[in-house]
Amino acid sequence: MQVTETAADGLKREFTITVPAGDLEQEITRRLGEIGRQVRLPGFRPGKVPMQILRTRFGPSVRGEVLQSTLQASSAEAISERKLRPALPPKVDIVSADEGADLEYKMAIELLPEIPEPSFAELDIERLVVEVPEEEVDGAIERIAEQQRKSEVVERPAENGDILIVDLEGRIGEQEIPGAGGKDRQIVLGAGSSIPGFEDQLVGASAGEQRRVRVTFPADYAVADLAGKDADFEVDVKEVHRRSPIAIDDELGQAVGLENLAELRQELRQRLQRDYDAASRLRLKRSLLDKLAEGHDFPVPPGMVDLEFDNIWRQYQAQGEPPPAVAGAEATPAVGEVGAEATPAITDGDAVPTAAGPGQNDEAARAEYRRLAERRVRLGLLLAEVGRKNNITVTPDEVNQAITREARRHAGYERHVLDFYRQNPGAIDTLRAPIFEDKVIDFIVELAKIGERKITPRELLAMPDPAGEVALPS
């Protein structure tokens, strides 16, 4: 095999590779010999079929198989011998593959860049610390107590605070309002209706009574077709329920499967703390990735940027608006198949920059999205390199736990989810990538300078959502 480098431009390399015709013929003959020992043809004993007949019968298909396997093996050997690290699978263009002639083809590849060794000790990042106030725990307990509040049927006119069980039908003129009617609907008097005056007209109603309620939908009503219009509701009152007083005691804890009120309070405090810790971590992670993006400006493979850009642009065109900033919109493309780690999905909360819809100022949108794609690829390569050099891996147990969590998110379809991942190993990469990314982030955080600042929940929630910000490299 002869390999000649014909072009080198940045991270791009091109080679011309020639495989001698004799090597191809030798492999074709070997493969036909294997077939001859197994095939059964009329008039010939097993293993005694003449080679000429085998060539006539199976030669074209075997030659095609040998050419394909030779392309794969020779390109991999050329990459290995030169210790190249491809960013993406090589592109192959056959120049000559005539029978009896040498196989000659061109191979174009993009290489992974040399990534500078980061100095994480110089990173200065702030971690926001939130302690759950007791009044917030009290509020959560009150909401649970309200949900657990019991009621009983009473034989008297309805009062504010009561629950009515009704059948109702709404109309605007002669036209029935879709979705406004129903059987055995519950109406809590005094809870506040989105239609002013609706509940007020039901105070004093008794079981078995039918009332006509006339209302005007607010001008800013969520359903535009109803906004500002007059409507009539026919309400058949079937039952009046009086709600028991709210009880906050040990029985409330037991009603939700815990031992007592103290255990319920502790459970709620921990749950709220986890939520605030997750919000704080998201901001810490975004700050860390912004610092890394600012401090590293190495070249990135254009093909990887193209793939990431295409992912973003497809969402933009499909939705007619910037795609949502979830999990970095799409996983960053895999680094390559020849001895390289997979690049993690960059879930840095980057929103796609706001721009006009498709067809309106598309060139400006394309430029912004390409810068975003380049940032994501660069961060993905950097994190992948940190993980590779520090032997950070995702264990099978961690992947299985992620699959289990995903299955639990689809109640009633757990088996389908498990079968999907079992039958589609490639889909597991979408679960493995964020796990790997989080482990690398945790590793970096341990080495960085982390300052802590205590803030209140109100201050944390008042901060701009990291998923709504855009931080592009300068």
Tab-separated table of C-alpha atoms in Angstrom:
chain	number	residue	atom	x	y	z
A	1	MET	CA	0.000	0.000	0.000
A	2	GLN	CA	1.315	3.439	-0.919
A	3	VAL	CA	0.135	6.575	0.882
A	4	THR	CA	0.953	10.068	-0.418
A	5	GLU	CA	-0.077	13.252	1.364
A	6	THR	CA	-1.344	15.657	-1.295
A	7	ALA	CA	-2.699	18.582	0.736
A	8	ALA	CA	-2.435	20.063	4.221
A	9	ASP	CA	-4.492	23.110	5.132
A	10	GLY	CA	-5.038	23.844	8.809
A	11	LEU	CA	-6.802	20.804	10.256
A	12	LYS	CA	-7.577	19.379	6.803
A	13	ARG	CA	-5.468	16.662	5.200
A	14	GLU	CA	-5.784	14.884	1.849
A	15	PHE	CA	-4.054	11.666	0.809
A	16	THR	CA	-3.854	9.511	-2.277
A	17	ILE	CA	-3.778	5.818	-1.373
A	18	THR	CA	-2.899	3.018	-3.786
A	19	VAL	CA	-3.466	-0.673	-3.061
A	20	PRO	CA	-1.686	-3.033	-5.529
A	21	ALA	CA	-3.883	-5.134	-7.804
A	22	GLY	CA	-2.024	-8.238	-6.589
A	23	ASP	CA	-3.161	-7.642	-3.001
A	24	LEU	CA	-6.753	-7.298	-4.147
A	25	GLU	CA	-6.547	-10.434	-6.290
A	26	GLN	CA	-5.042	-12.415	-3.433
A	27	GLU	CA	-7.889	-11.426	-1.120
A	28	ILE	CA	-10.531	-12.147	-3.779
A	29	THR	CA	-9.047	-15.609	-4.392
A	30	ARG	CA	-8.965	-16.319	-0.654
A	31	ARG	CA	-12.575	-15.310	-0.247
A	32	LEU	CA	-13.693	-17.378	-3.259
A	33	GLY	CA	-11.837	-20.343	-1.778
A	34	GLU	CA	-13.838	-19.979	1.442
A	35	ILE	CA	-17.055	-19.919	-0.542
A	36	GLY	CA	-15.973	-22.954	-2.542
A	37	ARG	CA	-15.532	-24.998	0.621
A	38	GLN	CA	-19.060	-24.160	1.758
A	39	VAL	CA	-21.208	-23.794	-1.359
A	40	ARG	CA	-23.126	-26.703	-2.911
A	41	LEU	CA	-23.595	-26.595	-6.687
A	42	PRO	CA	-25.267	-29.297	-8.826
A	43	GLY	CA	-22.728	-31.675	-10.415
A	44	PHE	CA	-19.894	-30.890	-8.009
A	45	ARG	CA	-18.889	-32.429	-4.730
A	46	PRO	CA	-18.527	-30.070	-1.749
A	47	GLY	CA	-15.163	-28.321	-1.900
A	48	LYS	CA	-14.512	-29.428	-5.521
A	49	VAL	CA	-16.122	-26.540	-7.444
A	50	PRO	CA	-13.532	-25.190	-9.958
A	51	MET	CA	-12.234	-21.675	-9.250
A	52	GLN	CA	-13.284	-20.477	-12.714
A	53	ILE	CA	-16.909	-21.383	-12.003
A	54	LEU	CA	-16.695	-19.704	-8.593
A	55	ARG	CA	-15.343	-16.541	-10.247
A	56	THR	CA	-18.140	-16.578	-12.816
A	57	ARG	CA	-20.830	-17.195	-10.213
A	58	PHE	CA	-19.600	-15.135	-7.244
A	59	GLY	CA	-16.753	-12.992	-8.580
A	60	PRO	CA	-18.559	-9.618	-8.975
A	61	SER	CA	-20.151	-9.690	-5.510
A	62	VAL	CA	-16.935	-10.884	-3.836
A	63	ARG	CA	-14.955	-8.173	-5.603
A	64	GLY	CA	-17.361	-5.553	-4.325
A	65	GLU	CA	-17.031	-6.868	-0.769
A	66	VAL	CA	-13.235	-6.950	-1.004
A	67	LEU	CA	-13.084	-3.389	-2.338
A	68	GLN	CA	-15.259	-2.159	0.512
A	69	SER	CA	-13.271	-3.959	3.212
A	70	THR	CA	-9.988	-2.838	1.629
A	71	LEU	CA	-11.092	0.795	1.652
A	72	GLN	CA	-11.931	0.573	5.334
A	73	ALA	CA	-8.822	-1.351	6.353
A	74	SER	CA	-6.324	0.645	4.281
A	75	SER	CA	-7.703	4.038	5.352
A	76	ALA	CA	-7.631	2.973	9.012
A	77	GLU	CA	-4.051	1.705	8.574
A	78	ALA	CA	-2.945	4.967	6.951
A	79	ILE	CA	-4.456	6.959	9.820
A	80	SER	CA	-2.913	4.692	12.445
A	81	GLU	CA	0.566	4.704	10.917
A	82	ARG	CA	0.660	8.498	10.906
A	83	LYS	CA	-0.853	8.721	14.408
A	84	LEU	CA	-3.617	10.990	13.153
A	85	ARG	CA	-6.668	11.823	15.276
A	86	PRO	CA	-9.623	12.337	12.926
A	87	ALA	CA	-12.430	14.593	14.056
A	88	LEU	CA	-14.918	12.841	11.752
A	89	PRO	CA	-14.912	9.708	9.595
A	90	PRO	CA	-12.738	10.234	6.491
A	91	LYS	CA	-14.301	11.021	3.112
A	92	VAL	CA	-13.218	8.609	0.375
A	93	ASP	CA	-13.351	9.214	-3.377
A	94	ILE	CA	-12.357	6.277	-5.622
A	95	VAL	CA	-10.127	7.282	-8.545
A	96	SER	CA	-9.615	3.857	-10.112
A	97	ALA	CA	-10.919	0.404	-9.256
A	98	ASP	CA	-10.934	-1.410	-12.594
A	99	GLU	CA	-10.601	-5.182	-12.540
A	100	GLY	CA	-6.958	-6.193	-12.760
A	101	ALA	CA	-5.741	-2.673	-11.923
A	102	ASP	CA	-4.548	-1.088	-8.691
A	103	LEU	CA	-7.130	0.387	-6.375
A	104	GLU	CA	-6.498	4.117	-6.128
A	105	TYR	CA	-8.559	6.520	-4.038
A	106	LYS	CA	-8.375	9.888	-2.356
A	107	MET	CA	-8.988	10.277	1.362
A	108	ALA	CA	-9.858	13.623	2.944
A	109	ILE	CA	-9.954	13.984	6.720
A	110	GLU	CA	-10.233	16.698	9.328
A	111	LEU	CA	-8.029	16.331	12.387
A	112	LEU	CA	-8.642	17.129	16.002
A	113	PRO	CA	-6.737	20.258	17.012
A	114	GLU	CA	-3.950	20.428	19.538
A	115	ILE	CA	-5.776	21.592	22.637
A	116	PRO	CA	-3.749	23.690	25.096
A	117	GLU	CA	-3.460	22.400	28.642
A	118	PRO	CA	-5.941	24.437	30.705
A	119	SER	CA	-4.908	25.895	34.047
A	120	PHE	CA	-8.033	25.420	36.116
A	121	ALA	CA	-6.448	26.875	39.260
A	122	GLU	CA	-6.654	30.286	37.592
A	123	LEU	CA	-10.418	30.046	37.058
A	124	ASP	CA	-12.276	32.321	39.459
A	125	ILE	CA	-15.948	31.338	39.717
A	126	GLU	CA	-18.738	32.165	42.136
A	127	ARG	CA	-21.097	29.607	43.650
A	128	LEU	CA	-24.438	30.941	44.856
A	129	VAL	CA	-25.600	29.426	48.140
A	130	VAL	CA	-29.273	29.464	49.056
A	131	GLU	CA	-30.744	28.337	52.367
A	132	VAL	CA	-34.413	27.408	52.360
A	133	PRO	CA	-36.411	29.833	54.575
A	134	GLU	CA	-38.807	28.301	57.074
A	135	GLU	CA	-41.669	30.358	55.677
A	136	GLU	CA	-41.184	28.693	52.308
A	137	VAL	CA	-41.437	25.265	53.938
A	138	ASP	CA	-44.563	26.489	55.745
A	139	GLY	CA	-46.067	27.567	52.432
A	140	ALA	CA	-45.339	24.171	50.852
A	141	ILE	CA	-46.982	22.412	53.792
A	142	GLU	CA	-50.041	24.649	53.527
A	143	ARG	CA	-50.393	23.815	49.846
A	144	ILE	CA	-50.261	20.093	50.605
A	145	ALA	CA	-52.783	20.558	53.413
A	146	GLU	CA	-55.081	22.331	50.946
A	147	GLN	CA	-54.761	19.425	48.508
A	148	GLN	CA	-55.550	16.927	51.289
A	149	ARG	CA	-58.458	18.929	52.611
A	150	LYS	CA	-61.577	16.794	52.993
A	151	SER	CA	-65.154	17.751	52.184
A	152	GLU	CA	-68.660	16.475	52.898
A	153	VAL	CA	-72.043	16.861	51.231
A	154	VAL	CA	-74.330	19.409	52.900
A	155	GLU	CA	-78.014	20.158	52.392
A	156	ARG	CA	-77.931	23.950	52.319
A	157	PRO	CA	-77.299	26.795	49.889
A	158	ALA	CA	-73.719	27.169	48.759
A	159	GLU	CA	-71.382	29.599	50.496
A	160	ASN	CA	-67.971	30.950	49.607
A	161	GLY	CA	-65.402	28.214	50.188
A	162	ASP	CA	-67.814	25.415	49.255
A	163	ILE	CA	-67.315	23.032	46.338
A	164	LEU	CA	-70.109	22.646	43.793
A	165	ILE	CA	-70.464	19.514	41.660
A	166	VAL	CA	-72.155	20.681	38.473
A	167	ASP	CA	-73.024	19.898	34.887
A	168	LEU	CA	-72.609	22.950	32.707
A	169	GLU	CA	-72.787	24.175	29.167
A	170	GLY	CA	-71.548	27.487	27.797
A	171	ARG	CA	-72.786	29.375	24.741
A	172	ILE	CA	-72.127	32.613	22.917
A	173	GLY	CA	-75.402	33.332	21.247
A	174	GLU	CA	-76.466	30.023	19.708
A	175	GLN	CA	-72.879	28.727	19.402
A	176	GLU	CA	-71.634	26.271	22.029
A	177	ILE	CA	-68.246	27.168	23.505
A	178	PRO	CA	-65.838	24.261	22.855
A	179	GLY	CA	-64.365	22.841	26.046
A	180	ALA	CA	-66.453	25.039	28.321
A	181	GLY	CA	-68.996	22.387	29.295
A	182	GLY	CA	-68.841	19.046	31.002
A	183	LYS	CA	-70.362	16.641	33.492
A	184	ASP	CA	-69.544	16.481	37.204
A	185	ARG	CA	-67.255	19.499	37.085
A	186	GLN	CA	-65.976	20.893	40.392
A	187	ILE	CA	-66.203	24.608	41.103
A	188	VAL	CA	-64.618	26.000	44.287
A	189	LEU	CA	-66.505	29.151	45.231
A	190	GLY	CA	-64.189	31.981	46.191
A	191	ALA	CA	-61.136	30.395	44.551
A	192	GLY	CA	-61.084	33.062	41.867
A	193	SER	CA	-62.280	32.449	38.331
A	194	SER	CA	-60.601	33.700	35.165
A	195	ILE	CA	-64.059	35.031	34.202
A	196	PRO	CA	-65.081	37.822	36.606
A	197	GLY	CA	-68.463	37.343	38.254
A	198	PHE	CA	-68.872	33.672	37.350
A	199	GLU	CA	-68.562	32.231	40.858
A	200	ASP	CA	-70.417	35.111	42.487
A	201	GLN	CA	-73.597	34.115	40.618
A	202	LEU	CA	-73.434	30.595	42.068
A	203	VAL	CA	-73.277	31.624	45.734
A	204	GLY	CA	-76.585	30.593	47.343
A	205	ALA	CA	-77.301	27.815	44.837
A	206	SER	CA	-78.652	24.518	46.203
A	207	ALA	CA	-78.433	20.928	45.022
A	208	GLY	CA	-80.959	20.277	42.235
A	209	GLU	CA	-81.090	23.917	41.222
A	210	GLN	CA	-80.376	25.128	37.711
A	211	ARG	CA	-78.892	28.564	37.199
A	212	ARG	CA	-78.104	30.656	34.160
A	213	VAL	CA	-74.861	32.547	34.611
A	214	ARG	CA	-74.250	35.525	32.330
A	215	VAL	CA	-70.662	36.773	32.031
A	216	THR	CA	-68.411	38.827	29.784
A	217	PHE	CA	-64.995	37.411	28.974
A	218	PRO	CA	-62.162	39.840	29.794
A	219	ALA	CA	-60.668	41.759	26.873
A	220	ASP	CA	-57.307	40.113	27.565
A	221	TYR	CA	-58.715	36.586	27.921
A	222	ALA	CA	-56.214	33.890	26.937
A	223	VAL	CA	-58.504	32.501	24.203
A	224	ALA	CA	-58.580	35.296	21.646
A	225	ASP	CA	-61.843	34.091	20.035
A	226	LEU	CA	-63.661	34.580	23.353
A	227	ALA	CA	-62.035	37.809	24.542
A	228	GLY	CA	-64.539	40.572	25.221
A	229	LYS	CA	-67.602	38.489	24.278
A	230	ASP	CA	-70.790	37.924	26.297
A	231	ALA	CA	-71.630	34.324	27.201
A	232	ASP	CA	-74.391	32.339	28.923
A	233	PHE	CA	-73.709	29.239	31.041
A	234	GLU	CA	-76.420	26.769	31.996
A	235	VAL	CA	-75.324	25.303	35.367
A	236	ASP	CA	-77.076	22.291	36.925
A	237	VAL	CA	-76.015	22.080	40.580
A	238	LYS	CA	-75.870	18.427	41.635
A	239	GLU	CA	-74.163	18.608	45.050
A	240	VAL	CA	-72.883	21.160	47.522
A	241	HIS	CA	-69.774	20.151	49.512
A	242	ARG	CA	-68.522	21.885	52.633
A	243	ARG	CA	-64.766	21.721	53.044
A	244	SER	CA	-63.319	20.795	56.412
A	245	PRO	CA	-60.879	23.196	58.069
A	246	ILE	CA	-57.258	22.886	57.021
A	247	ALA	CA	-55.437	20.552	59.422
A	248	ILE	CA	-51.660	20.739	59.716
A	249	ASP	CA	-50.689	17.897	62.026
A	250	ASP	CA	-49.114	14.459	62.063
A	251	GLU	CA	-52.060	13.037	60.125
A	252	LEU	CA	-51.094	15.280	57.208
A	253	GLY	CA	-47.656	13.665	57.089
A	254	GLN	CA	-49.231	10.216	57.265
A	255	ALA	CA	-51.660	11.113	54.449
A	256	VAL	CA	-48.702	11.510	52.073
A	257	GLY	CA	-46.935	8.330	53.226
A	258	LEU	CA	-44.614	9.716	55.934
A	259	GLU	CA	-44.457	9.153	59.670
A	260	ASN	CA	-45.473	12.572	60.928
A	261	LEU	CA	-45.485	16.310	60.284
A	262	ALA	CA	-41.806	16.697	61.227
A	263	GLU	CA	-40.784	14.148	58.599
A	264	LEU	CA	-42.945	15.899	56.003
A	265	ARG	CA	-41.306	19.227	56.854
A	266	GLN	CA	-37.848	17.700	56.504
A	267	GLU	CA	-38.751	16.060	53.192
A	268	LEU	CA	-40.067	19.331	51.779
A	269	ARG	CA	-37.030	21.274	52.991
A	270	GLN	CA	-34.696	18.775	51.287
A	271	ARG	CA	-36.712	18.878	48.091
A	272	LEU	CA	-36.645	22.679	47.978
A	273	GLN	CA	-32.922	22.662	48.752
A	274	ARG	CA	-32.272	20.284	45.876
A	275	ASP	CA	-34.174	22.585	43.526
A	276	TYR	CA	-32.199	25.645	44.621
A	277	ASP	CA	-28.924	23.727	44.487
A	278	ALA	CA	-29.739	22.644	40.925
A	279	ALA	CA	-30.483	26.247	39.911
A	280	SER	CA	-27.257	27.393	41.542
A	281	ARG	CA	-25.258	24.660	39.824
A	282	LEU	CA	-26.699	25.656	36.447
A	283	ARG	CA	-25.401	29.190	36.935
A	284	LEU	CA	-22.048	27.911	38.193
A	285	LYS	CA	-21.740	25.650	35.165
A	286	ARG	CA	-22.648	28.440	32.761
A	287	SER	CA	-20.107	30.749	34.383
A	288	LEU	CA	-17.433	28.047	34.161
A	289	LEU	CA	-18.110	27.357	30.485
A	290	ASP	CA	-18.086	31.078	29.716
A	291	LYS	CA	-14.660	31.350	31.375
A	292	LEU	CA	-13.370	28.377	29.403
A	293	ALA	CA	-14.724	29.815	26.149
A	294	GLU	CA	-13.066	33.167	26.852
A	295	GLY	CA	-9.702	31.576	27.642
A	296	HIS	CA	-9.424	29.092	24.771
A	297	ASP	CA	-9.452	30.026	21.110
A	298	PHE	CA	-7.904	27.041	19.325
A	299	PRO	CA	-9.048	26.113	15.785
A	300	VAL	CA	-11.914	23.662	15.455
A	301	PRO	CA	-12.703	21.220	12.620
A	302	PRO	CA	-14.987	22.957	10.096
A	303	GLY	CA	-16.933	19.736	9.482
A	304	MET	CA	-17.919	19.490	13.155
A	305	VAL	CA	-19.035	23.124	13.136
A	306	ASP	CA	-21.082	22.446	10.001
A	307	LEU	CA	-22.861	19.528	11.690
A	308	GLU	CA	-23.662	21.537	14.806
A	309	PHE	CA	-24.784	24.531	12.739
A	310	ASP	CA	-27.064	22.295	10.651
A	311	ASN	CA	-28.689	20.973	13.840
A	312	ILE	CA	-29.403	24.501	15.068
A	313	TRP	CA	-30.537	25.770	11.676
A	314	ARG	CA	-32.985	22.888	11.171
A	315	GLN	CA	-34.697	23.796	14.443
A	316	TYR	CA	-34.768	27.452	13.477
A	317	GLN	CA	-36.412	26.735	10.123
A	318	ALA	CA	-38.820	24.132	11.495
A	319	GLN	CA	-40.068	26.363	14.304
A	320	GLY	CA	-39.943	29.707	12.569
A	321	GLU	CA	-38.254	31.111	15.662
A	322	PRO	CA	-35.073	30.533	17.649
A	323	PRO	CA	-35.063	26.970	19.009
A	324	PRO	CA	-35.362	26.493	22.762
A	325	ALA	CA	-32.179	26.499	24.815
A	326	VAL	CA	-32.367	22.970	26.139
A	327	ALA	CA	-29.374	20.671	26.339
A	328	GLY	CA	-27.458	22.922	24.026
A	329	ALA	CA	-30.164	22.359	21.397
A	330	GLU	CA	-28.348	19.304	20.017
A	331	ALA	CA	-25.492	17.086	21.029
A	332	THR	CA	-22.143	18.222	19.712
A	333	PRO	CA	-21.030	15.890	16.914
A	334	ALA	CA	-18.950	12.865	17.835
A	335	VAL	CA	-15.213	13.434	17.622
A	336	GLY	CA	-14.503	10.478	15.383
A	337	GLU	CA	-14.396	6.736	15.206
A	338	VAL	CA	-10.675	5.979	15.081
A	339	GLY	CA	-9.488	5.782	18.666
A	340	ALA	CA	-11.058	9.032	19.850
A	341	GLU	CA	-13.422	9.744	22.735
A	342	ALA	CA	-16.901	11.003	21.993
A	343	THR	CA	-17.334	14.716	22.447
A	344	PRO	CA	-19.873	15.474	25.191
A	345	ALA	CA	-23.069	17.318	24.470
A	346	ILE	CA	-22.580	20.899	25.566
A	347	THR	CA	-25.504	21.752	27.823
A	348	ASP	CA	-24.251	25.208	28.696
A	349	GLY	CA	-27.672	26.794	28.393
A	350	ASP	CA	-26.779	28.754	25.261
A	351	ALA	CA	-29.925	30.042	23.686
A	352	VAL	CA	-29.914	30.481	19.962
A	353	PRO	CA	-29.695	34.257	19.420
A	354	THR	CA	-32.981	35.975	18.763
A	355	ALA	CA	-33.382	36.734	15.095
A	356	ALA	CA	-36.059	37.285	12.514
A	357	GLY	CA	-38.027	34.331	11.236
A	358	PRO	CA	-36.857	32.256	8.253
A	359	GLY	CA	-36.432	34.349	5.151
A	360	GLN	CA	-36.033	37.558	7.138
A	361	ASN	CA	-32.424	38.550	7.644
A	362	ASP	CA	-31.346	34.908	7.360
A	363	GLU	CA	-27.745	35.889	6.692
A	364	ALA	CA	-27.473	37.642	10.045
A	365	ALA	CA	-29.081	34.655	11.754
A	366	ARG	CA	-26.706	32.268	10.014
A	367	ALA	CA	-23.691	34.249	11.175
A	368	GLU	CA	-24.898	34.271	14.785
A	369	TYR	CA	-25.769	30.582	14.747
A	370	ARG	CA	-22.429	29.627	13.224
A	371	ARG	CA	-20.582	31.466	16.012
A	372	LEU	CA	-22.724	29.616	18.518
A	373	ALA	CA	-22.022	26.283	16.811
A	374	GLU	CA	-18.280	26.987	16.876
A	375	ARG	CA	-18.422	27.797	20.593
A	376	ARG	CA	-20.229	24.547	21.357
A	377	VAL	CA	-17.814	22.451	19.331
A	378	ARG	CA	-14.779	24.125	20.926
A	379	LEU	CA	-16.155	23.585	24.438
A	380	GLY	CA	-17.066	20.005	23.598
A	381	LEU	CA	-13.549	19.258	22.365
A	382	LEU	CA	-12.015	20.928	25.400
A	383	LEU	CA	-14.124	18.947	27.868
A	384	ALA	CA	-13.511	15.728	25.950
A	385	GLU	CA	-9.754	16.313	26.117
A	386	VAL	CA	-9.908	17.041	29.842
A	387	GLY	CA	-11.834	13.817	30.353
A	388	ARG	CA	-9.444	11.808	28.195
A	389	LYS	CA	-6.296	13.065	29.907
A	390	ASN	CA	-7.731	12.529	33.372
A	391	ASN	CA	-9.286	9.106	32.707
A	392	ILE	CA	-12.831	10.316	33.309
A	393	THR	CA	-15.294	7.750	32.023
A	394	VAL	CA	-18.961	6.860	32.261
A	395	THR	CA	-19.553	3.502	33.910
A	396	PRO	CA	-22.154	0.952	32.749
A	397	ASP	CA	-23.977	1.430	36.062
A	398	GLU	CA	-24.281	5.169	35.411
A	399	VAL	CA	-25.693	4.501	31.942
A	400	ASN	CA	-28.172	1.946	33.333
A	401	GLN	CA	-29.305	4.434	35.968
A	402	ALA	CA	-29.859	7.039	33.262
A	403	ILE	CA	-31.923	4.573	31.217
A	404	THR	CA	-33.988	3.732	34.291
A	405	ARG	CA	-34.634	7.425	34.978
A	406	GLU	CA	-35.673	7.911	31.369
A	407	ALA	CA	-38.055	4.942	31.596
A	408	ARG	CA	-39.657	6.332	34.756
A	409	ARG	CA	-40.375	9.577	32.929
A	410	HIS	CA	-42.756	7.641	30.653
A	411	ALA	CA	-45.118	5.988	33.091
A	412	GLY	CA	-46.844	3.007	31.559
A	413	TYR	CA	-44.298	2.730	28.747
A	414	GLU	CA	-41.253	1.719	30.768
A	415	ARG	CA	-40.803	-1.534	28.870
A	416	HIS	CA	-40.942	0.256	25.516
A	417	VAL	CA	-38.254	2.699	26.639
A	418	LEU	CA	-35.981	-0.091	27.880
A	419	ASP	CA	-36.466	-2.052	24.641
A	420	PHE	CA	-35.696	1.062	22.596
A	421	TYR	CA	-32.301	1.573	24.219
A	422	ARG	CA	-31.564	-2.140	24.068
A	423	GLN	CA	-32.257	-2.230	20.344
A	424	ASN	CA	-30.594	1.122	19.548
A	425	PRO	CA	-27.159	1.230	21.195
A	426	GLY	CA	-26.386	4.502	19.416
A	427	ALA	CA	-29.224	6.203	21.303
A	428	ILE	CA	-27.416	5.504	24.564
A	429	ASP	CA	-24.835	8.122	23.553
A	430	THR	CA	-27.490	10.795	24.111
A	431	LEU	CA	-27.629	9.662	27.753
A	432	ARG	CA	-23.910	9.030	28.192
A	433	ALA	CA	-22.817	12.451	26.866
A	434	PRO	CA	-24.424	14.650	29.576
A	435	ILE	CA	-23.194	12.273	32.305
A	436	PHE	CA	-19.648	12.554	30.982
A	437	GLU	CA	-19.981	16.321	30.718
A	438	ASP	CA	-21.186	16.653	34.319
A	439	LYS	CA	-18.313	14.507	35.584
A	440	VAL	CA	-15.786	16.645	33.724
A	441	ILE	CA	-17.416	19.827	35.032
A	442	ASP	CA	-17.239	18.454	38.595
A	443	PHE	CA	-13.564	17.619	38.075
A	444	ILE	CA	-12.797	21.171	36.913
A	445	VAL	CA	-14.805	22.749	39.730
A	446	GLU	CA	-12.690	20.852	42.256
A	447	LEU	CA	-9.558	22.503	40.844
A	448	ALA	CA	-10.912	26.009	40.252
A	449	LYS	CA	-11.111	28.898	42.672
A	450	ILE	CA	-14.687	28.804	43.883
A	451	GLY	CA	-16.011	31.687	45.935
A	452	GLU	CA	-19.349	31.382	47.689
A	453	ARG	CA	-22.002	34.054	48.094
A	454	LYS	CA	-25.145	33.569	50.125
A	455	ILE	CA	-28.311	34.910	48.558
A	456	THR	CA	-32.024	34.565	49.199
A	457	PRO	CA	-34.328	32.434	47.042
A	458	ARG	CA	-35.957	35.643	45.787
A	459	GLU	CA	-32.574	36.978	44.626
A	460	LEU	CA	-31.758	33.686	42.886
A	461	LEU	CA	-35.066	33.521	41.060
A	462	ALA	CA	-34.804	37.182	40.048
A	463	MET	CA	-31.576	36.516	38.169
A	464	PRO	CA	-31.788	36.066	34.388
A	465	ASP	CA	-32.283	32.448	33.390
A	466	PRO	CA	-28.941	31.068	32.117
A	467	ALA	CA	-30.871	29.207	29.427
A	468	GLY	CA	-32.049	32.541	28.083
A	469	GLU	CA	-28.628	34.157	27.760
A	470	VAL	CA	-26.232	34.103	24.868
A	471	ALA	CA	-22.485	34.167	25.445
A	472	LEU	CA	-20.582	34.031	22.184
A	473	PRO	CA	-16.811	33.968	21.919
A	474	SER	CA	-15.272	37.308	21.014
